Short mmCIF file of C-alpha atoms in Angstrom, two decimals:
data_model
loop_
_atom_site.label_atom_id
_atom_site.label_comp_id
_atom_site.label_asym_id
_atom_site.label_seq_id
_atom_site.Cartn_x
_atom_site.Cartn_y
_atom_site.Cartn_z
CA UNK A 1 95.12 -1.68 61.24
CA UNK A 2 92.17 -1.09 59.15
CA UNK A 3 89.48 1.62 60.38
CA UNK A 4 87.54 2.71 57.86
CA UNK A 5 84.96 5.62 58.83
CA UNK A 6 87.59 7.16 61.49
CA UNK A 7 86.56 10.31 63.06
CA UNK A 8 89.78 11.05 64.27
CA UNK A 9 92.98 11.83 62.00
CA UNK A 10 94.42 8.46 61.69
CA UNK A 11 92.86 5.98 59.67
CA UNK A 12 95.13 3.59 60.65
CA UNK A 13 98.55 2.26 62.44
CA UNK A 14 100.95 -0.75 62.37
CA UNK A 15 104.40 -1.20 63.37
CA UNK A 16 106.74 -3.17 61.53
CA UNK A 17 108.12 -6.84 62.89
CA UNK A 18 111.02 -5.81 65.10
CA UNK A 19 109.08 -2.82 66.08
CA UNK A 20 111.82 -0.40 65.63
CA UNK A 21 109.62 1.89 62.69
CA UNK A 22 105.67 2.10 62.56
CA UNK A 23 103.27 3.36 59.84
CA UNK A 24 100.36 5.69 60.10
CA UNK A 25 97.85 6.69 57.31
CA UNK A 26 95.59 9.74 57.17
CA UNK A 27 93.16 10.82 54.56
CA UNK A 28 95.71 12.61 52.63
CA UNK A 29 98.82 10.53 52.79
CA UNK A 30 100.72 7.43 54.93
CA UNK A 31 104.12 8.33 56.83
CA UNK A 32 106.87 6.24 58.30
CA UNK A 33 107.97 6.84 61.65
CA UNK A 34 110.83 5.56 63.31
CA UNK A 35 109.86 4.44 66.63
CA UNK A 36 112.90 5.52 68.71
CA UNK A 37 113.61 8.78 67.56
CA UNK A 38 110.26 9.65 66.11
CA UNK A 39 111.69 10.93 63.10
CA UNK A 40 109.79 11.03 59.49
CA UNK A 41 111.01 8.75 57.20
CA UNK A 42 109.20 8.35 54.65
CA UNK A 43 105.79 10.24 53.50
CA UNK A 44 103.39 9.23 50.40
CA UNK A 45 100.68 11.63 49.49
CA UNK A 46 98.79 9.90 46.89
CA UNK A 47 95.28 8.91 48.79
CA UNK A 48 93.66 7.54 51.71
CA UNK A 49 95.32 4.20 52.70
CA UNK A 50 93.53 2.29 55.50
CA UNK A 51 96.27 -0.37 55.43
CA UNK A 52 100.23 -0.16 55.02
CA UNK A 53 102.10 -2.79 56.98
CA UNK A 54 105.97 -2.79 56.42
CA UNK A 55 108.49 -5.59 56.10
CA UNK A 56 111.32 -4.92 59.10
CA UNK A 57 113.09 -1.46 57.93
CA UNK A 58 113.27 -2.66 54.18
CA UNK A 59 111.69 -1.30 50.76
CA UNK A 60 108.60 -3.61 50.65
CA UNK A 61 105.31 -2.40 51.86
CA UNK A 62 101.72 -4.16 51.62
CA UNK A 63 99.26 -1.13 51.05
CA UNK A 64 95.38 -1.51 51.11
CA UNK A 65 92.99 1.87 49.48
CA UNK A 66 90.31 2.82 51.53
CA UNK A 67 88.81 2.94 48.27
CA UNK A 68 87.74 6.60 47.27
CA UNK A 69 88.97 6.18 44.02
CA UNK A 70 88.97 2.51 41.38
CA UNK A 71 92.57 2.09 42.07
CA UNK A 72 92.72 2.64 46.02
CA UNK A 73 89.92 -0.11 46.24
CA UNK A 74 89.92 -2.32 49.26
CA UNK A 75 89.74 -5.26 48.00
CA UNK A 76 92.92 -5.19 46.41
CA UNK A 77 96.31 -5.78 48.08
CA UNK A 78 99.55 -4.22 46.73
CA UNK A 79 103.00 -4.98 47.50
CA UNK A 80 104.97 -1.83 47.30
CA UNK A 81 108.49 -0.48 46.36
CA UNK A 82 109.13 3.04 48.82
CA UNK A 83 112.93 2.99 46.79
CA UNK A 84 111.19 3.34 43.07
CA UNK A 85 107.54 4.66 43.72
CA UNK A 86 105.98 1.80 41.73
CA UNK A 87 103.82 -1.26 43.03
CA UNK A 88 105.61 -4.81 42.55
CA UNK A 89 102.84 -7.22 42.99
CA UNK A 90 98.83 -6.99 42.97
CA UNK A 91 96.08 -9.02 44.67
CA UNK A 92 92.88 -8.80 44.36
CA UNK A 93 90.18 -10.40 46.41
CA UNK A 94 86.28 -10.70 46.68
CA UNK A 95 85.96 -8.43 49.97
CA UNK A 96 87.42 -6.14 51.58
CA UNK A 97 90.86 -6.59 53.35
CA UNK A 98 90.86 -6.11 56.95
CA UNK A 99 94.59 -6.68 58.20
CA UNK A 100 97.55 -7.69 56.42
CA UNK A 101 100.48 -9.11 58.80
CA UNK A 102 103.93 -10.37 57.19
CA UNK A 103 107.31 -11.52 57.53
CA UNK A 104 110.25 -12.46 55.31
CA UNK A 105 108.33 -15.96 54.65
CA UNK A 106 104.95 -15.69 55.05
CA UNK A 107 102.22 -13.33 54.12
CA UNK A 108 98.62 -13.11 56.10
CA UNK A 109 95.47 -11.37 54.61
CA UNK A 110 92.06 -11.20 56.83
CA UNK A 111 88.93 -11.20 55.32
CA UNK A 112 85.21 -11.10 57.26
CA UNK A 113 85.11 -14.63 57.72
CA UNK A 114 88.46 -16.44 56.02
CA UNK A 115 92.15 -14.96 56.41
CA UNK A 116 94.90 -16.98 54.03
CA UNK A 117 98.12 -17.56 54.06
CA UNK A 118 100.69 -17.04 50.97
CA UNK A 119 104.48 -17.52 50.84
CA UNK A 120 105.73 -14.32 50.67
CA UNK A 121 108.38 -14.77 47.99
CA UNK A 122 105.86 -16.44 45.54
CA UNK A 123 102.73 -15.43 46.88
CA UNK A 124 101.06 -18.79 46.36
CA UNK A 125 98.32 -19.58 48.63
CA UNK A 126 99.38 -22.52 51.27
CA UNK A 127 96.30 -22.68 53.51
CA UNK A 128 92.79 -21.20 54.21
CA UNK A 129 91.19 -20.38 57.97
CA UNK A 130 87.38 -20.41 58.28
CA UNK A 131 87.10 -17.36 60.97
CA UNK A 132 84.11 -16.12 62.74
CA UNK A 133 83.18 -12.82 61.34
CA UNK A 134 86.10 -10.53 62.36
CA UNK A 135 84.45 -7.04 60.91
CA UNK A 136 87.68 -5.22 62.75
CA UNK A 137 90.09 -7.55 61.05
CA UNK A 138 91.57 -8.73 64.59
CA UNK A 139 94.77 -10.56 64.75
CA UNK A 140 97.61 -10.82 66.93
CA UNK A 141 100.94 -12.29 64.59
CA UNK A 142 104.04 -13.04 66.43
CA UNK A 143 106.37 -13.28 62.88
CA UNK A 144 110.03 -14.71 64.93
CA UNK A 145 110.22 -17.63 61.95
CA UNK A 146 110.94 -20.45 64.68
CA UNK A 147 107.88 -19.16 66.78
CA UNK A 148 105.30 -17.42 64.18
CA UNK A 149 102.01 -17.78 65.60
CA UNK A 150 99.07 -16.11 64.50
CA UNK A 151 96.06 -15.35 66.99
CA UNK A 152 92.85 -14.81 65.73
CA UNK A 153 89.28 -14.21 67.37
CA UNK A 154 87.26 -18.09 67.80
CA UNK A 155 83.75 -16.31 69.01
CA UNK A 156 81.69 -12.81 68.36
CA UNK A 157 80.39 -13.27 71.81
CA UNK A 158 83.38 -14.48 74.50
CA UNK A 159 87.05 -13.36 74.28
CA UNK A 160 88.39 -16.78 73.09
CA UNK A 161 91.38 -16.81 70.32
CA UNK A 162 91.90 -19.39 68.20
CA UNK A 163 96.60 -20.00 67.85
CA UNK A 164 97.82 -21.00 64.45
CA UNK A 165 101.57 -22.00 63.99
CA UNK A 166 102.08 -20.30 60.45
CA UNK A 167 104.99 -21.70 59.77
CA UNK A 168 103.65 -25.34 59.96
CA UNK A 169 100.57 -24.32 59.07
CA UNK A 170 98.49 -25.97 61.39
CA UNK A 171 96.01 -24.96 63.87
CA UNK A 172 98.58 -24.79 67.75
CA UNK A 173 95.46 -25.05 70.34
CA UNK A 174 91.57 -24.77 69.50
CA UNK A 175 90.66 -22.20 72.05
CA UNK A 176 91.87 -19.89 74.33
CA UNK A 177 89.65 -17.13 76.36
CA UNK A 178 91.10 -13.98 77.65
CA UNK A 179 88.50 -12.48 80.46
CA UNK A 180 89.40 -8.59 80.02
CA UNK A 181 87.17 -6.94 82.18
CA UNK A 182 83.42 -6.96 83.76
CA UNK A 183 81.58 -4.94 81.48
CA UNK A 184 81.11 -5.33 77.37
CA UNK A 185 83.93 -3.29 75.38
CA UNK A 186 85.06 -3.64 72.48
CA UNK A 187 88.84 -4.66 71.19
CA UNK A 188 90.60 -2.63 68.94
CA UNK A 189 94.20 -4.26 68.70
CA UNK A 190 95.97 -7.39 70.02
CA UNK A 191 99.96 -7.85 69.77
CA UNK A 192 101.87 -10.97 70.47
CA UNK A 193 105.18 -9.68 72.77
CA UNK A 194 108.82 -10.31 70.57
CA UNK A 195 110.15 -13.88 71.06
CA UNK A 196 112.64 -16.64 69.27
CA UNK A 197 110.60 -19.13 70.86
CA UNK A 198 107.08 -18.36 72.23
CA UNK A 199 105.12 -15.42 73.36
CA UNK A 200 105.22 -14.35 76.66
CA UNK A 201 102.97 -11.99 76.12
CA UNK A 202 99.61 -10.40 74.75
CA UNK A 203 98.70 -7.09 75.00
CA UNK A 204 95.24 -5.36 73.75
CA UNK A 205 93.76 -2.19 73.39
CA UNK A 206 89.98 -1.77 74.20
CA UNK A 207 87.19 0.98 73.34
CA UNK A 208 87.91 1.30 77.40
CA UNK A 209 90.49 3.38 77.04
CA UNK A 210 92.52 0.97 78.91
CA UNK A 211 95.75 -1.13 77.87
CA UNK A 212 95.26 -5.03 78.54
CA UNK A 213 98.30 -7.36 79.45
CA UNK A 214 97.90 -10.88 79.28
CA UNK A 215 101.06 -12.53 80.57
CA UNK A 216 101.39 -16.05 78.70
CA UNK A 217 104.38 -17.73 80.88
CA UNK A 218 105.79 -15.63 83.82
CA UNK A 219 103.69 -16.68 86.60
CA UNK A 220 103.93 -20.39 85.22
CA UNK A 221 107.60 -20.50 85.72
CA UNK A 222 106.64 -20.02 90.05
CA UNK A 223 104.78 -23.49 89.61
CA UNK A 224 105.61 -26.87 88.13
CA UNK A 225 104.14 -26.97 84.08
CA UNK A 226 102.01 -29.94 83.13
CA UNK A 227 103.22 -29.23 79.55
CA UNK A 228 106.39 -28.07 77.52
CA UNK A 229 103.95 -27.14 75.28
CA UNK A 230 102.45 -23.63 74.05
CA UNK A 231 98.75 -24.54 75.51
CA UNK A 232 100.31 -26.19 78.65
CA UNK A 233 102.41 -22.44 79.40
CA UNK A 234 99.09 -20.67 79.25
CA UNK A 235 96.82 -23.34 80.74
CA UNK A 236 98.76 -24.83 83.11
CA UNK A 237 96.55 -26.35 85.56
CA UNK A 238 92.29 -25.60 84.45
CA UNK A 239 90.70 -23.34 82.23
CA UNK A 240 89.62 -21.31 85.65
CA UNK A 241 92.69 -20.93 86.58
CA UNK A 242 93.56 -19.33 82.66
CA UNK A 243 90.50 -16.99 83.17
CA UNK A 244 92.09 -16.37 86.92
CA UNK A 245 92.37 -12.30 86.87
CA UNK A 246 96.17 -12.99 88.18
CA UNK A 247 97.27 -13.32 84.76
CA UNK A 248 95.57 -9.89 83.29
CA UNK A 249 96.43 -6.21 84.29
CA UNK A 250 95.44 -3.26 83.43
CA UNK A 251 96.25 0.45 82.37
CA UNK A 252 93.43 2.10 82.57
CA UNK A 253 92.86 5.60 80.51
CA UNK A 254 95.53 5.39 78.39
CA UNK A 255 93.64 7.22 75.88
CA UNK A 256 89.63 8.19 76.26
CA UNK A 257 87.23 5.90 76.15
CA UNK A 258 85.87 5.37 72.60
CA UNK A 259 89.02 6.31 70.82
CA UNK A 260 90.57 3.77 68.68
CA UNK A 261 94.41 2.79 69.59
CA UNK A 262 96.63 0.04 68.95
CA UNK A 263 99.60 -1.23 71.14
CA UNK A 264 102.51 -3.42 70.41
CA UNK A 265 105.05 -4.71 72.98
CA UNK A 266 108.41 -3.31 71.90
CA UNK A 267 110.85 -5.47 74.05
CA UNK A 268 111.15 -7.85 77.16
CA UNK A 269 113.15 -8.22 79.53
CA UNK A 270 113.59 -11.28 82.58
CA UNK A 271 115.42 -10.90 85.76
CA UNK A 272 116.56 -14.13 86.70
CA UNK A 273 117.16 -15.04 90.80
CA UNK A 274 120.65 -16.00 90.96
CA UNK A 275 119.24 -18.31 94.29
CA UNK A 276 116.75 -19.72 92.57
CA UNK A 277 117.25 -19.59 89.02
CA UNK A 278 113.17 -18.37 88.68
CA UNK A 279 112.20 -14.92 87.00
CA UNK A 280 112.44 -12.71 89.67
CA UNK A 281 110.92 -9.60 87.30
CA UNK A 282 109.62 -9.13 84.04
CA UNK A 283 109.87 -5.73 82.36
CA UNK A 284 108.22 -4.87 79.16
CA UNK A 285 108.24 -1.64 76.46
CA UNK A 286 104.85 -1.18 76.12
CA UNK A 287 104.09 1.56 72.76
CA UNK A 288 100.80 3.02 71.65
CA UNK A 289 99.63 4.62 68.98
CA UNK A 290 96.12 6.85 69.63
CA UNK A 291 94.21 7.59 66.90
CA UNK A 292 93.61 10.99 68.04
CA UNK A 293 97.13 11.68 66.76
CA UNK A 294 99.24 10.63 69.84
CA UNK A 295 102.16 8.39 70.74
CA UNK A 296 103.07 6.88 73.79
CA UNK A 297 105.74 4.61 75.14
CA UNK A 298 104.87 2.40 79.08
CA UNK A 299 107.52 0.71 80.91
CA UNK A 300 105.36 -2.52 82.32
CA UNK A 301 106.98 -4.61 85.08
CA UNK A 302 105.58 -7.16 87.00
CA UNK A 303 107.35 -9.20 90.12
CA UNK A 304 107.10 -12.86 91.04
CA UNK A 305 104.44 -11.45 93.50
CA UNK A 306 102.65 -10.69 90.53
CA UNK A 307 102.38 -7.12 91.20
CA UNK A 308 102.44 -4.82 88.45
CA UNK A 309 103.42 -1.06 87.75
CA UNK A 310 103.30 1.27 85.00
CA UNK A 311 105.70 4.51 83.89
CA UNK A 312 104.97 7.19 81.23
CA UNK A 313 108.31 7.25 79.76
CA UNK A 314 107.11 8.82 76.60
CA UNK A 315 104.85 10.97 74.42
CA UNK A 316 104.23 13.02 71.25
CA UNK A 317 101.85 14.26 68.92
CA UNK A 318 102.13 12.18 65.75
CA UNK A 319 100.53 15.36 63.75
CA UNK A 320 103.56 17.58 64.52
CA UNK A 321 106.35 14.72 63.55
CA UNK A 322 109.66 16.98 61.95
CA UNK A 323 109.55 16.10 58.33
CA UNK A 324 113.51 17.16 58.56
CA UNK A 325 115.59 14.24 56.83
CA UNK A 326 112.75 12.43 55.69
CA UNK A 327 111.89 10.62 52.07
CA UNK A 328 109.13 12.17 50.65
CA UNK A 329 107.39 11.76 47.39
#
């Protein structure tokens, strides 16, 4: 969520793992929002933050300085009480940290060129991936324990991911390129749709403007799979026919072009064909955080005709949220 030299209000956003609360941080404080009442509930005025990811709704946050003073420094990852005020556990590392992504087992830190993984309870260090330099911090992390994959970028030049199974620890498929549009823009956020098994989704966020969805597995389930696998869902018969524009769509202008936003996918939801036992529609929650100072909340569906719609169902300024009820300190 990391943007350091932000010309806009928000210096960064992140929701939490069920997506139900999400975290912003300007140059005077971080807040905690809940996501479907937009309510403050918790604020934190002690410095500029470019990092605060939370653990589900609970009292543990991982907070990253943006560095304007020794002990907000970048470099150095605290895990954080919101109940007592007072910071549990410290790391410290040789550059700055980019993205921080957890869940109630594992722990995920991106550097430039390396991101590790730690058990989250003891925070020792169970494997290192060699990146290519990843200056944003990109990741996608999908943290459902029995499908917690982690995405992160596999060239500087092409929009190829490399999939890691955190949980196993081992790398889940080399490569795999996502063709977003014609011209050269630049990613800002990528989010792994909510799942107990896999993904069916990927959605990004692009200097465009535009919100990208990259749908994983529904128009697979019109065909006959190669694979039960991950990499067979998403490639199922050639790479062209992965990099086939059927399986992207668009928003375009969510927010103008230039302005940094990041998007999660909330919630899915399948409508099966009682005739033919296929996925007759898929309907997603898609939210996004501008960092103009805006929320917004999409309904996405798409049809076994692979058309797609979008709805506005949503939006407020994130500036103006009530501070009424809310933990402050």
């Amino acid at each position: 969520m990391a943007n350091h030299s932000s010309a806009y209000p928000i210096i960064g956003a992140s929701f939490n793992q069920d997506n139900s609360g999400f975290a912003i941080s300007t140059k005077d404080c971080f807040k905690i929002i809940d996501s479907n009442t937009g309510r403050l509930c918790y604020e934190r005025a002690v410095g500029t933050f470019i990092i605060v990811e939370m653990l589900y709704s609970s009292s543990l946050l991982a907070i990253v300085g943006a560095g304007e003073q020794p002990s907000l420094s970048p470099r150095r990852l605290c895990l954080f009480n919101t109940t007592t005020g007072a910071p549990l556990r410290e790391m410290t590392f040789l550059t700055s940290i980019l993205s921080v992504r957890l869940n109630r087992k594992r722990l995920v830190v991106v550097l430039l060129e390396k991101t590790y993984i730690y058990d989250t309870n003891s925070l020792s260090m169970l494997d290192t991936i060699d990146t290519v330099s990843n200056s944003k911090g990109l990741c996608a992390f999908s943290p459902s324990l029995d499908g917690c994959f982690l995405a992160l970028p596999a060239s500087t030049t092409k929009g190829a991911v490399l999939v890691y199974n955190v949980m196993e620890l081992q790398l889940h498929c080399e490569s795999y390129s996502f063709r977003r549009g014609s011209y050269p823009s630049t990613i800002f956020s990528l989010s792994f749709s909510p799942s107990l098994q896999l993904p069916d989704i990927l959605a990004a966020t692009s200097s465009s403007g535009s919100v990208h969805i990259f749908s994983l597995g529904f128009e697979t389930n019109q065909r006959s799979k190669k694979s039960g696998s991950f990499l067979g869902s998403i490639l199922p018969d050639s790479v062209n026919d992965a990099l086939d524009p059927a399986h992207h769509h668009v928003l375009h202008n969510a927010v103008s072009a230039g302005v940094r936003s990041y998007a999660v996918v909330r919630k899915v939801d399948k409508v099966v064909d009682s005739s033919s036992s296929e996925i007759a529609l898929c309907r997603a929650v898609i939210s996004l955080i501008a960092y103009n100072g805006y929320f917004q909340e999409y309904t996405f569906t798409l049809n076994s005709q692979n058309e797609s719609t979008w709805s506005l169902e949503r939006e407020f300024n994130l500036l103006g949220v009530s501070s009424g009820n809310a933990e402050t300190s």
